[in-house]
mmCIF file of C-alpha atoms in Angstrom:
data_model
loop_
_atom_site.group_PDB
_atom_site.id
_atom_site.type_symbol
_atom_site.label_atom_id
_atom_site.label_comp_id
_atom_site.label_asym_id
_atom_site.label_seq_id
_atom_site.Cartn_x
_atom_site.Cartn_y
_atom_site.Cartn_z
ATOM 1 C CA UNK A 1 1.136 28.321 -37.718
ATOM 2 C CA UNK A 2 3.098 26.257 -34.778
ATOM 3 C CA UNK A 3 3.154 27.508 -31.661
ATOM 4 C CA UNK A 4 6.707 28.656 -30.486
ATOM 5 C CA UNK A 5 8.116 28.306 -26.853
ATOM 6 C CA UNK A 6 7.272 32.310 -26.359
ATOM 7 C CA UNK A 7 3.384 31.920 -26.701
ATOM 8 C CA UNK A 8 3.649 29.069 -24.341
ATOM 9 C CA UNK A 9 5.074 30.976 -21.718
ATOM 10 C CA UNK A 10 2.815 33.330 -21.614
ATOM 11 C CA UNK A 11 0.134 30.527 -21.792
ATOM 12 C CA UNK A 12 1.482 29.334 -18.787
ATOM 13 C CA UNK A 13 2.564 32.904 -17.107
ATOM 14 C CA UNK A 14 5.867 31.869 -17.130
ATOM 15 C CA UNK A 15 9.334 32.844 -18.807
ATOM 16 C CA UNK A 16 10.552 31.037 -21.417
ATOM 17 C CA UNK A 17 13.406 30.265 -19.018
ATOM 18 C CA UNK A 18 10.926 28.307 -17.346
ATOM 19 C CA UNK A 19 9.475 26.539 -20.439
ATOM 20 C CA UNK A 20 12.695 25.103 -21.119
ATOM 21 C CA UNK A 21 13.715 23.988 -17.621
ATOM 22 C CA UNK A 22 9.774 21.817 -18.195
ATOM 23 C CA UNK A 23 11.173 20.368 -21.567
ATOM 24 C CA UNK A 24 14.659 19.574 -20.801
ATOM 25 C CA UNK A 25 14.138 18.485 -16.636
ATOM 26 C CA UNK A 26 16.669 21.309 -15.330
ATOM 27 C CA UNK A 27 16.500 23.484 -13.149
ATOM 28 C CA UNK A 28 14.143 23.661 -10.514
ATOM 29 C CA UNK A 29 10.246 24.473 -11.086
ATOM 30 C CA UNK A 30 7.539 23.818 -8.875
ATOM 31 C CA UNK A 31 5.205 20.584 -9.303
ATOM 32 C CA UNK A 32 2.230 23.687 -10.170
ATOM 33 C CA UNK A 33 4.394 25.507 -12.223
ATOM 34 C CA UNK A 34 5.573 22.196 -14.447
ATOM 35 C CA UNK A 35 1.655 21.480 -14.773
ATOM 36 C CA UNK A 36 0.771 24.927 -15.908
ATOM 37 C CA UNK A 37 3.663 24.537 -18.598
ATOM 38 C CA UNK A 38 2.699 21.127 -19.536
ATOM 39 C CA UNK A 39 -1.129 22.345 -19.259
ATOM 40 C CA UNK A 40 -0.005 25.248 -22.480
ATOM 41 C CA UNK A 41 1.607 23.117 -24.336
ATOM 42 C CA UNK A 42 -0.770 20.368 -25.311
ATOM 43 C CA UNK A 43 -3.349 23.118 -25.367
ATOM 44 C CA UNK A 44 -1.311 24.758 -27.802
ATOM 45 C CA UNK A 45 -0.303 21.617 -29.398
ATOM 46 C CA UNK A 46 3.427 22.848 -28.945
ATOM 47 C CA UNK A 47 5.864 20.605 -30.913
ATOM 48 C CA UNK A 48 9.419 20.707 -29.624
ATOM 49 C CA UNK A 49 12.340 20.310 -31.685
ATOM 50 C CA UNK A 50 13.775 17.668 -29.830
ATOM 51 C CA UNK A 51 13.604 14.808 -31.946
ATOM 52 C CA UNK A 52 15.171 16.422 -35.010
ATOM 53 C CA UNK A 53 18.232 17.111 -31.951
ATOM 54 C CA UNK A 54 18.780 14.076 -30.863
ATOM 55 C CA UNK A 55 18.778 12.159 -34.146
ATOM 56 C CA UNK A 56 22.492 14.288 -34.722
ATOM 57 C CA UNK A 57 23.956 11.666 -32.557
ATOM 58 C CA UNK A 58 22.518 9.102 -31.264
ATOM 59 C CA UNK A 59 23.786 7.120 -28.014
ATOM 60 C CA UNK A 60 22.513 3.490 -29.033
ATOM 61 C CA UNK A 61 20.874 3.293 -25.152
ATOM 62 C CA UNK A 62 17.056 2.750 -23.759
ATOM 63 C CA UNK A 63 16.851 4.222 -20.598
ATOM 64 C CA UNK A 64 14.792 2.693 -17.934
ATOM 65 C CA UNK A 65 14.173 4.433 -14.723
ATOM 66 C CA UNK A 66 13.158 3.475 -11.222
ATOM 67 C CA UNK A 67 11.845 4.776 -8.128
ATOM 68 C CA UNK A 68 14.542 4.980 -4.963
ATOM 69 C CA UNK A 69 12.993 1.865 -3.613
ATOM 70 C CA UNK A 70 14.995 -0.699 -1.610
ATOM 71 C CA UNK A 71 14.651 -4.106 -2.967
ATOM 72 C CA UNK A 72 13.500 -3.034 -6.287
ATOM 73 C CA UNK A 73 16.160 -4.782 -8.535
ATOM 74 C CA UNK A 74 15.706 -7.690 -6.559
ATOM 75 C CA UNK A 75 11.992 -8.547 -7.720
ATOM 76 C CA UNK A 76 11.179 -11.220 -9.672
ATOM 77 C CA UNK A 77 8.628 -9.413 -11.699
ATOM 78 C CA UNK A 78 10.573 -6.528 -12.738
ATOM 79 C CA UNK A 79 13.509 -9.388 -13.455
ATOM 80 C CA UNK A 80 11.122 -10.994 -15.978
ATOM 81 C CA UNK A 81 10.272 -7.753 -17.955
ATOM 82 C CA UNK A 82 14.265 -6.820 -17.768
ATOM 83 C CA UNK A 83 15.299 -9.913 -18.837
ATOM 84 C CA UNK A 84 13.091 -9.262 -22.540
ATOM 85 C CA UNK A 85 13.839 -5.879 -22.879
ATOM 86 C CA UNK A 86 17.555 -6.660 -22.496
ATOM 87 C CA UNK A 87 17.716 -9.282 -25.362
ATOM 88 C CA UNK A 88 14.977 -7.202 -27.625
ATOM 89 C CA UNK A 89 17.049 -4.328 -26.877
ATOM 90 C CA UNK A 90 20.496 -6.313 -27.601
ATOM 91 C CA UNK A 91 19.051 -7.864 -30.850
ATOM 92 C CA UNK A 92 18.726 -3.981 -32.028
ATOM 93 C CA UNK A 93 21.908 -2.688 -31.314
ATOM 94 C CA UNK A 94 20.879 -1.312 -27.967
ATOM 95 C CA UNK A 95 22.580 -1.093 -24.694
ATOM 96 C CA UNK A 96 20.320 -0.666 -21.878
ATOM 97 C CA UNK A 97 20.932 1.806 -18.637
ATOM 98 C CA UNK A 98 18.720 1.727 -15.375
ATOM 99 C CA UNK A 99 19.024 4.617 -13.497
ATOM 100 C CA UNK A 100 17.965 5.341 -9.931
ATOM 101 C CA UNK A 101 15.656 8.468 -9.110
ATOM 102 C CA UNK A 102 17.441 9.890 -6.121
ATOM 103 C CA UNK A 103 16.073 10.725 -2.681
ATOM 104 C CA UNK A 104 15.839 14.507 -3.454
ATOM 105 C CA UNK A 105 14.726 13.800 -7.487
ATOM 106 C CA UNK A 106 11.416 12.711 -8.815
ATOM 107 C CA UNK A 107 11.434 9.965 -11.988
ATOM 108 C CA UNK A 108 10.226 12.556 -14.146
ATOM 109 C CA UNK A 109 13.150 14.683 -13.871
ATOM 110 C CA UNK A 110 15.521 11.692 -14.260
ATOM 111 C CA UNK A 111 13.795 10.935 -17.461
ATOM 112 C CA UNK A 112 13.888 14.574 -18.710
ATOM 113 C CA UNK A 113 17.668 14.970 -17.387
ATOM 114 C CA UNK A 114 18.929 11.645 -19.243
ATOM 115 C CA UNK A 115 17.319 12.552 -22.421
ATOM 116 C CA UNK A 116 18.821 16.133 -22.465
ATOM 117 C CA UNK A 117 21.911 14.845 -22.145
ATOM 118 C CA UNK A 118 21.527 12.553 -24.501
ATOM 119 C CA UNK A 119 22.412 9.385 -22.691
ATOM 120 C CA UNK A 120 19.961 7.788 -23.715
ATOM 121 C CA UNK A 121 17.842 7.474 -27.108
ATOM 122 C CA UNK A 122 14.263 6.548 -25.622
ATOM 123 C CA UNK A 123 12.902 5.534 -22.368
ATOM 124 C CA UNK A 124 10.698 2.868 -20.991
ATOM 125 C CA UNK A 125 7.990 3.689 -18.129
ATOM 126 C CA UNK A 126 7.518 0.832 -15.747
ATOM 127 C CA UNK A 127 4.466 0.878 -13.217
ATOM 128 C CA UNK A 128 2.212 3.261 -14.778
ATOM 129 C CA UNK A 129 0.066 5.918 -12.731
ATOM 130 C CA UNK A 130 -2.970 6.763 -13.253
ATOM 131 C CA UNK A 131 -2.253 10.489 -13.939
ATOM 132 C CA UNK A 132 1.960 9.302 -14.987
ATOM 133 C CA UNK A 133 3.299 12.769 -15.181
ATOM 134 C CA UNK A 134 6.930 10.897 -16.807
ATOM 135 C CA UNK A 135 4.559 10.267 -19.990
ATOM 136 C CA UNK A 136 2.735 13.655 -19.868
ATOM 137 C CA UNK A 137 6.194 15.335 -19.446
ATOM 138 C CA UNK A 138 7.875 13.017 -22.436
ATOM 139 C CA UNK A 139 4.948 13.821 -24.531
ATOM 140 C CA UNK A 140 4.586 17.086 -24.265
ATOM 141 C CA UNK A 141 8.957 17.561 -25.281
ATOM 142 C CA UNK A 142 8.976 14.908 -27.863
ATOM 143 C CA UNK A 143 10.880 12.642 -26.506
ATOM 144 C CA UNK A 144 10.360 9.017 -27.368
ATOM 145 C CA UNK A 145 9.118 6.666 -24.957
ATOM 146 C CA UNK A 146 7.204 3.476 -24.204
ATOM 147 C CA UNK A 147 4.760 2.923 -21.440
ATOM 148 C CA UNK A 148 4.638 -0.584 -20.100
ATOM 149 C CA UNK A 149 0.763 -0.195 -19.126
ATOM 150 C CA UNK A 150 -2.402 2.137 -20.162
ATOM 151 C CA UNK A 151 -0.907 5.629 -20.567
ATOM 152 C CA UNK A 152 -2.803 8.284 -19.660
ATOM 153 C CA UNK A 153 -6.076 9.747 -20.759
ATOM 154 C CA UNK A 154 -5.325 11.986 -23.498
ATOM 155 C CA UNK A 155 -1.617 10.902 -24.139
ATOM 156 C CA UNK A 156 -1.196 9.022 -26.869
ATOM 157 C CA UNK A 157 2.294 7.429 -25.866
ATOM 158 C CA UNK A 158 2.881 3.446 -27.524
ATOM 159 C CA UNK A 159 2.765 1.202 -24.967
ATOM 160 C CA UNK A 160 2.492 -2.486 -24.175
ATOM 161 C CA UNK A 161 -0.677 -3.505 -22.089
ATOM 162 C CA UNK A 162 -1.386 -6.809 -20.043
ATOM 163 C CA UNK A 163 -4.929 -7.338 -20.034
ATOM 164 C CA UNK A 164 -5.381 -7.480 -16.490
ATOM 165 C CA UNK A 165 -9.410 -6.766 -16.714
ATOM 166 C CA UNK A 166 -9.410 -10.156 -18.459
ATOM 167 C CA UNK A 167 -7.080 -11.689 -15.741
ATOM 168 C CA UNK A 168 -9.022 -10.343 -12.982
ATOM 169 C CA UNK A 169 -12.327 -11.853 -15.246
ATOM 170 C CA UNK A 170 -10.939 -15.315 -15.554
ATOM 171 C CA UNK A 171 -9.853 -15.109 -12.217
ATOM 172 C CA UNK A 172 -13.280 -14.529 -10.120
ATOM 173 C CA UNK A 173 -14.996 -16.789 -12.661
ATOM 174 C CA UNK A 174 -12.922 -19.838 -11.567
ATOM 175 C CA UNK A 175 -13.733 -19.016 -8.009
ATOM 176 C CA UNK A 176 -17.266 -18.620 -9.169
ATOM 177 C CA UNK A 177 -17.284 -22.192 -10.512
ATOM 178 C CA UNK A 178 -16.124 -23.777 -7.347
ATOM 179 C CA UNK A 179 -19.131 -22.445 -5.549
ATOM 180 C CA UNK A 180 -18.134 -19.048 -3.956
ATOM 181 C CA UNK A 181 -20.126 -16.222 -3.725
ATOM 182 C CA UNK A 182 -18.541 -13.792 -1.159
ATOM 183 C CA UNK A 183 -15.532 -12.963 -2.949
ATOM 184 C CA UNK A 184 -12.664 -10.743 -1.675
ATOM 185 C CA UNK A 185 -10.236 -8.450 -3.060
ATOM 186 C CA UNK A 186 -6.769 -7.034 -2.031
ATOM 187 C CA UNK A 187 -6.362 -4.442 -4.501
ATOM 188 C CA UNK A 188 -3.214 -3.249 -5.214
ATOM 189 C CA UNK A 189 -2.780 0.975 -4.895
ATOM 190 C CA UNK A 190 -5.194 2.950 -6.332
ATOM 191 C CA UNK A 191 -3.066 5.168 -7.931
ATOM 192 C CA UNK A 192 -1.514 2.478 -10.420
ATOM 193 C CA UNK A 193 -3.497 2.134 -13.871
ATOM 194 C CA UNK A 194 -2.936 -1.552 -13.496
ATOM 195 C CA UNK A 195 -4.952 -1.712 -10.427
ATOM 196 C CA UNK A 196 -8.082 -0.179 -12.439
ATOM 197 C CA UNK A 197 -7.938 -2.831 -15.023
ATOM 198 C CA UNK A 198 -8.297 -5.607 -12.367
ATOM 199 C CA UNK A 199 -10.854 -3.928 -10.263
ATOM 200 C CA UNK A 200 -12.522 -3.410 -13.239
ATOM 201 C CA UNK A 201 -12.558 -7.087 -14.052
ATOM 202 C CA UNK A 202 -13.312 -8.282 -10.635
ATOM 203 C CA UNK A 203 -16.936 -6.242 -10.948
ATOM 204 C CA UNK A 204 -17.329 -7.335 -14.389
ATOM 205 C CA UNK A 205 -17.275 -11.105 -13.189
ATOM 206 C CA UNK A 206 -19.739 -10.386 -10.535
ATOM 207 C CA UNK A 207 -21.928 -8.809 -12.474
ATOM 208 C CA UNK A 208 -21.868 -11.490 -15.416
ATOM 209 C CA UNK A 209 -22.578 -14.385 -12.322
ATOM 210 C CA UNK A 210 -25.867 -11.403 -11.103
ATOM 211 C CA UNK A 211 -23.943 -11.156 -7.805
ATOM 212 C CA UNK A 212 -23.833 -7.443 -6.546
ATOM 213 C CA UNK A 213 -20.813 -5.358 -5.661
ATOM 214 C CA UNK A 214 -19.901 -5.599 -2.156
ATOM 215 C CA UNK A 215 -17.415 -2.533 -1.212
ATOM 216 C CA UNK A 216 -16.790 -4.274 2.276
ATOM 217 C CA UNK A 217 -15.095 -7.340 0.684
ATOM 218 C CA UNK A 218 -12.758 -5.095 -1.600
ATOM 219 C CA UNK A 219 -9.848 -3.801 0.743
ATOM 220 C CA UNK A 220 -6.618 -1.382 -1.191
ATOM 221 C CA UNK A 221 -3.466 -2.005 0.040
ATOM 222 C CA UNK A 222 0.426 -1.529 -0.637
ATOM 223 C CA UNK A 223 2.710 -3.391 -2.711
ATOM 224 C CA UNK A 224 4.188 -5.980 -0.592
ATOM 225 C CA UNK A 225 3.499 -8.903 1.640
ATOM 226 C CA UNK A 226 2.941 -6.920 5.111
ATOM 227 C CA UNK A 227 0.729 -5.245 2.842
ATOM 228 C CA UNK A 228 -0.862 -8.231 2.031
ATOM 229 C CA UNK A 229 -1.094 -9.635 5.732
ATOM 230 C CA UNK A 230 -2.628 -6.759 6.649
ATOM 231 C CA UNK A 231 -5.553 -6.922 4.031
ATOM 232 C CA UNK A 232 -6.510 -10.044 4.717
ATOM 233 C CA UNK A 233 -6.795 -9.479 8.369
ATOM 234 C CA UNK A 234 -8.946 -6.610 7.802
ATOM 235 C CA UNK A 235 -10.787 -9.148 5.408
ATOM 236 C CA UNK A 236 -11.263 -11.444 8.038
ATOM 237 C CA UNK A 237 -12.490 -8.583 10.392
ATOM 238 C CA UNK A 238 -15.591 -8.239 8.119
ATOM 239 C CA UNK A 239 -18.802 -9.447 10.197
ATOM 240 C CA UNK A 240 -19.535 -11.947 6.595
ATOM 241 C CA UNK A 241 -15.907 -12.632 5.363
ATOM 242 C CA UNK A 242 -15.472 -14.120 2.278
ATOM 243 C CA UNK A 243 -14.571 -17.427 1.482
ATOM 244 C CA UNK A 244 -12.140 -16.603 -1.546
ATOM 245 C CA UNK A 245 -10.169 -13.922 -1.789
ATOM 246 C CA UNK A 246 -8.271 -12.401 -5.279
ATOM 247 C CA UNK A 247 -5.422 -10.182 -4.668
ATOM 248 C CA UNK A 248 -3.969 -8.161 -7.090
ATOM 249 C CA UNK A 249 -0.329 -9.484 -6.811
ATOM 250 C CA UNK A 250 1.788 -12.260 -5.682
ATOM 251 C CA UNK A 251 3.342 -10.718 -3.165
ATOM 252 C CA UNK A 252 0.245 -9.191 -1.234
ATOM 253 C CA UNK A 253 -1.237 -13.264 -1.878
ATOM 254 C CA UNK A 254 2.327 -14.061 -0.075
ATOM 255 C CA UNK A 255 1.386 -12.590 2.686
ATOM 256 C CA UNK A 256 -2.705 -13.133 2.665
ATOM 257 C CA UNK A 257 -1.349 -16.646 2.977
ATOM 258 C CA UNK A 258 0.887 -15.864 5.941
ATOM 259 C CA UNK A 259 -2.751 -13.924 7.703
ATOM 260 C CA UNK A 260 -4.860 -17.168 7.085
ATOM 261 C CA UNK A 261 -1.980 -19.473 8.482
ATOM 262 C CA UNK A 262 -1.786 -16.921 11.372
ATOM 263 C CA UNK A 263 -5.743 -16.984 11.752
ATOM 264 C CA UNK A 264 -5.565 -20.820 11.899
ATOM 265 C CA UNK A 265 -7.221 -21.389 8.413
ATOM 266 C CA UNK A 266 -6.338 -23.513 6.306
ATOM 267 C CA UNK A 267 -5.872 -22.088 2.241
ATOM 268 C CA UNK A 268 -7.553 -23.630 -0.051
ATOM 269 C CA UNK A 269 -10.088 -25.493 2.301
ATOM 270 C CA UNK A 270 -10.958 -22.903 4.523
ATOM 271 C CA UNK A 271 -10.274 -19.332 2.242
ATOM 272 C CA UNK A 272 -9.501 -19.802 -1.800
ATOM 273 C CA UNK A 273 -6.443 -17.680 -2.726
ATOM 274 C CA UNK A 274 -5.692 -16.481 -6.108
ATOM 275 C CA UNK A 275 -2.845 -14.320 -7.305
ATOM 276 C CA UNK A 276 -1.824 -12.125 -10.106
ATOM 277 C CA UNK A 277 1.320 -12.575 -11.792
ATOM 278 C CA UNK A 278 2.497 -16.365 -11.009
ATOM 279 C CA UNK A 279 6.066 -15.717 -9.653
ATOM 280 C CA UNK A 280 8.358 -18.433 -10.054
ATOM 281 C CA UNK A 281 7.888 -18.967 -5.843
ATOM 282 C CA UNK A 282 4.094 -19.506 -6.328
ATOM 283 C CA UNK A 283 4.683 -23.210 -7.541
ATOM 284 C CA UNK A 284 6.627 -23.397 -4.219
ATOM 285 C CA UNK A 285 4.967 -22.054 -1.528
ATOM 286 C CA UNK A 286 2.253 -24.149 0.671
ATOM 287 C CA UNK A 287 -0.101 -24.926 -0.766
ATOM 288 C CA UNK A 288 0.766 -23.986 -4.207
ATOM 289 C CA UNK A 289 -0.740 -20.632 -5.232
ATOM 290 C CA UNK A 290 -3.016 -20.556 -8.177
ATOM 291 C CA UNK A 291 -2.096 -17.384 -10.092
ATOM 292 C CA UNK A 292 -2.659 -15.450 -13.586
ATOM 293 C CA UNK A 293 0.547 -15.978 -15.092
ATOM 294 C CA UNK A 294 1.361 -12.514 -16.627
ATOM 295 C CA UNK A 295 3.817 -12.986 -19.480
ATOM 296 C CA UNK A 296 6.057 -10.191 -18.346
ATOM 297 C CA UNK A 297 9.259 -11.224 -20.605
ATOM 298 C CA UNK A 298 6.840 -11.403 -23.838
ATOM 299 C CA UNK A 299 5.993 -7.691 -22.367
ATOM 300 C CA UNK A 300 9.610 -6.315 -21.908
ATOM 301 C CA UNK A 301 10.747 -7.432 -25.342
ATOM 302 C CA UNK A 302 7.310 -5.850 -26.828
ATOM 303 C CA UNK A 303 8.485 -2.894 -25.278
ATOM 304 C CA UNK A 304 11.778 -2.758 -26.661
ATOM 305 C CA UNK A 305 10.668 -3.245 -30.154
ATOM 306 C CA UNK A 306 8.288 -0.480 -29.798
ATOM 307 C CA UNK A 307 10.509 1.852 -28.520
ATOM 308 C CA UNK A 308 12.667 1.214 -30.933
ATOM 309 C CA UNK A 309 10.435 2.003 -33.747
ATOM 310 C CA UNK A 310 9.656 4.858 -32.147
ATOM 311 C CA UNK A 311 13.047 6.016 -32.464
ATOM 312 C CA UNK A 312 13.554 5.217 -35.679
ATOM 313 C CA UNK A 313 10.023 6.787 -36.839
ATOM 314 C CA UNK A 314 8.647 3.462 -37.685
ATOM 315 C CA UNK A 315 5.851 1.606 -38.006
ATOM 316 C CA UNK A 316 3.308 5.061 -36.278
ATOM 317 C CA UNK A 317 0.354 3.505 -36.322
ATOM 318 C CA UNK A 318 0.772 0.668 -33.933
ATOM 319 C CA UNK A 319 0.768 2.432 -30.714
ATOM 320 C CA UNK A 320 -0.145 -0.286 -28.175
ATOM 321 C CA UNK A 321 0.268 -4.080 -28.084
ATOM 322 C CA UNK A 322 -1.967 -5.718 -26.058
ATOM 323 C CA UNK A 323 -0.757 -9.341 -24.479
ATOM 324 C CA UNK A 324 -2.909 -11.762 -22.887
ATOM 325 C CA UNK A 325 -1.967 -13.148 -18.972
ATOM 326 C CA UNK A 326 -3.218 -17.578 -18.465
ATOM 327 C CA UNK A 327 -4.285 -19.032 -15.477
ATOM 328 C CA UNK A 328 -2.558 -21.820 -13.541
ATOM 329 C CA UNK A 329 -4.882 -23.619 -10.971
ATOM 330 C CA UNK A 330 -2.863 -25.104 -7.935
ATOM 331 C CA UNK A 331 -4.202 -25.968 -4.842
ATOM 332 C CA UNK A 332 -4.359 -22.765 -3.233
ATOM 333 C CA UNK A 333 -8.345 -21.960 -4.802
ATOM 334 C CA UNK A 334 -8.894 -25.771 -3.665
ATOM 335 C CA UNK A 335 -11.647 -27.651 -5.388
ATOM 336 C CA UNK A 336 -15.466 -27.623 -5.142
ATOM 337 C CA UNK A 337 -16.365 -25.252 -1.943
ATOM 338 C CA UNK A 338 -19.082 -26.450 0.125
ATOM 339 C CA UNK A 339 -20.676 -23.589 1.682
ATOM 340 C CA UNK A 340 -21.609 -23.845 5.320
ATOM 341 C CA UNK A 341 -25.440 -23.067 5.986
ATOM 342 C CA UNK A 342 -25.778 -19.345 6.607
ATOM 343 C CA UNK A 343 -22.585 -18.427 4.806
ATOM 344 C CA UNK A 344 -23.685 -18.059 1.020
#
């Protein structure tokens, strides 16, 4: 028999009340208090009725939500995957609304809140976590969704992936061929699934070249280019810094560069710099950055056509479309690297 909205409440020690507030993001319930609900239902493999709701009337939208981050519209990235999603999305008979999480409101209850009111038909995650509570919480009420990145463990939510392990791979092994062997990395926050994939491929490539894993050359930092600066100054701290450094975006390369400039090195000759998403400024900055080009338009219109046939109950068993990134080499890695004596 299916489990009914009763037996998860007192699963969770709740009141159904409470249950409801989880599924349709109203009210207000604790962070612990959500968790316990969402713990009860996929324990008791609760299926909510939503779907079979919102296919009364449809609202022809994808909803896409963001943080309440200054600046966030204005990056190039999330232009890119916008710009795909919008004509995917257009090409279906979609409109598209981005909504702002408030100061005072996580993303997860924006995402609940627009689908209950039925502004929206689906919704598309942007920066996945590690733990993403948006796709727990979507999962767990039915509510169809795309993930653009790994979902979490356990969730099976469609998504479209970026093999950033492989980027990270082909990344270190170019460095690798023009002689470097202390090897850097900014990562990008730990918290973000995307920043497991590429630390993940980093090792990998070390391992395949029988070079160990050095924790002091691998530095987490935030998202932007004072994030950046500051990595690579606490890179160059190091008593053996490296002579190549990967970092997990263009922005925290950005500012790497702006660190090495600052440290009176030169990049490219004195410290190889990589990035990872090849921004349309990386072609412009000096020297030219060499960068995994991520194809993030490609991404947003996989997204859109995923989404949609999740809507529409289509197509079930393709839950995840994987797309592969390229690397452009500019002068920023430099050529050949002759080691100093000492420094290998």
């Amino acid at each position: 028999m299916k489990a009914t909205i009763k037996q998860v409440a007192q699963r969770a020690g709740v009141s159904v009340a409470t249950v409801s507030y989880v599924l349709n993001g109203a009210g207000v319930v604790t962070d612990e208090t959500r968790q316990r609900v969402l713990d009860a239902i996929a324990e008791l493999n609760y299926q909510p009725q939503y779907a079979a709701r919102s296919m009364r009337g449809r609202s022809h939208t994808l909803g896409v939500t963001l943080p309440s981050h200054p600046g966030r519209l204005a990056e190039p990235a999330l232009a890119e995957v916008l710009s795909g999603l919008a004509d995917a999305a257009a090409a279906r008979g979609y409109f598209l609304l981005l909504a702002t999480a408030g100061a005072d409101q996580d993303e997860t209850e924006l995402c609940l809140s627009l689908a209950r009111s039925r502004r929206v038909d689906g919704l598309v995650l942007l920066d996945m976590l590690v733990d993403d509570p948006r796709a727990q919480a979507l999962a767990a009420a039915g509510i169809p969704h795309v993930c653009a990145g790994p979902p979490p463990a356990g969730i099976d939510s469609p998504s479209v992936v970026i093999d950033m392990r492989a980027a990270a791979v082909d990344a270190v092994r170019h460095l690798l061929s023009l002689g470097h062997r202390r090897i850097g990395l900014i990562q990008l926050p730990s918290d973000l699934a995307v920043s497991e994939s590429i630390v993940e491929g980093y090792r990998q490539a070390l391992t395949d070249a029988g070079l160990p894993f050095d924790p002091t050359l691998v530095v987490e930092s935030g998202r932007t280019e004072e994030d950046g600066y500051q990595a690579m100054t606490e890179l160059l701290a190091t008593s053996r810094a490296p002579t190549a450094v990967l970092a997990g975006s263009d922005e925290l390369a950005f500012g790497a560069m702006h660190a090495l400039n600052d440290a009176r090195l030169i990049v490219g000759r004195d410290v190889a710099l990589v990035g990872l998403d090849d921004l349309p400024l990386a072609a412009h900055v000096n020297p030219p950055l060499t960068a995994v080009r991520q194809p993030r338009r490609a991404q947003g219109q996989q997204l859109a056509i995923l989404l949609d046939d999740a809507i529409m109950k289509r197509n079930a068993s393709l839950r995840m479309v994987t797309l592969s990134a390229r690397l452009i080499i500019r002068r920023s890695s430099g050529s050949a690297w002759r080691a100093a004596e000492g420094v290998n």
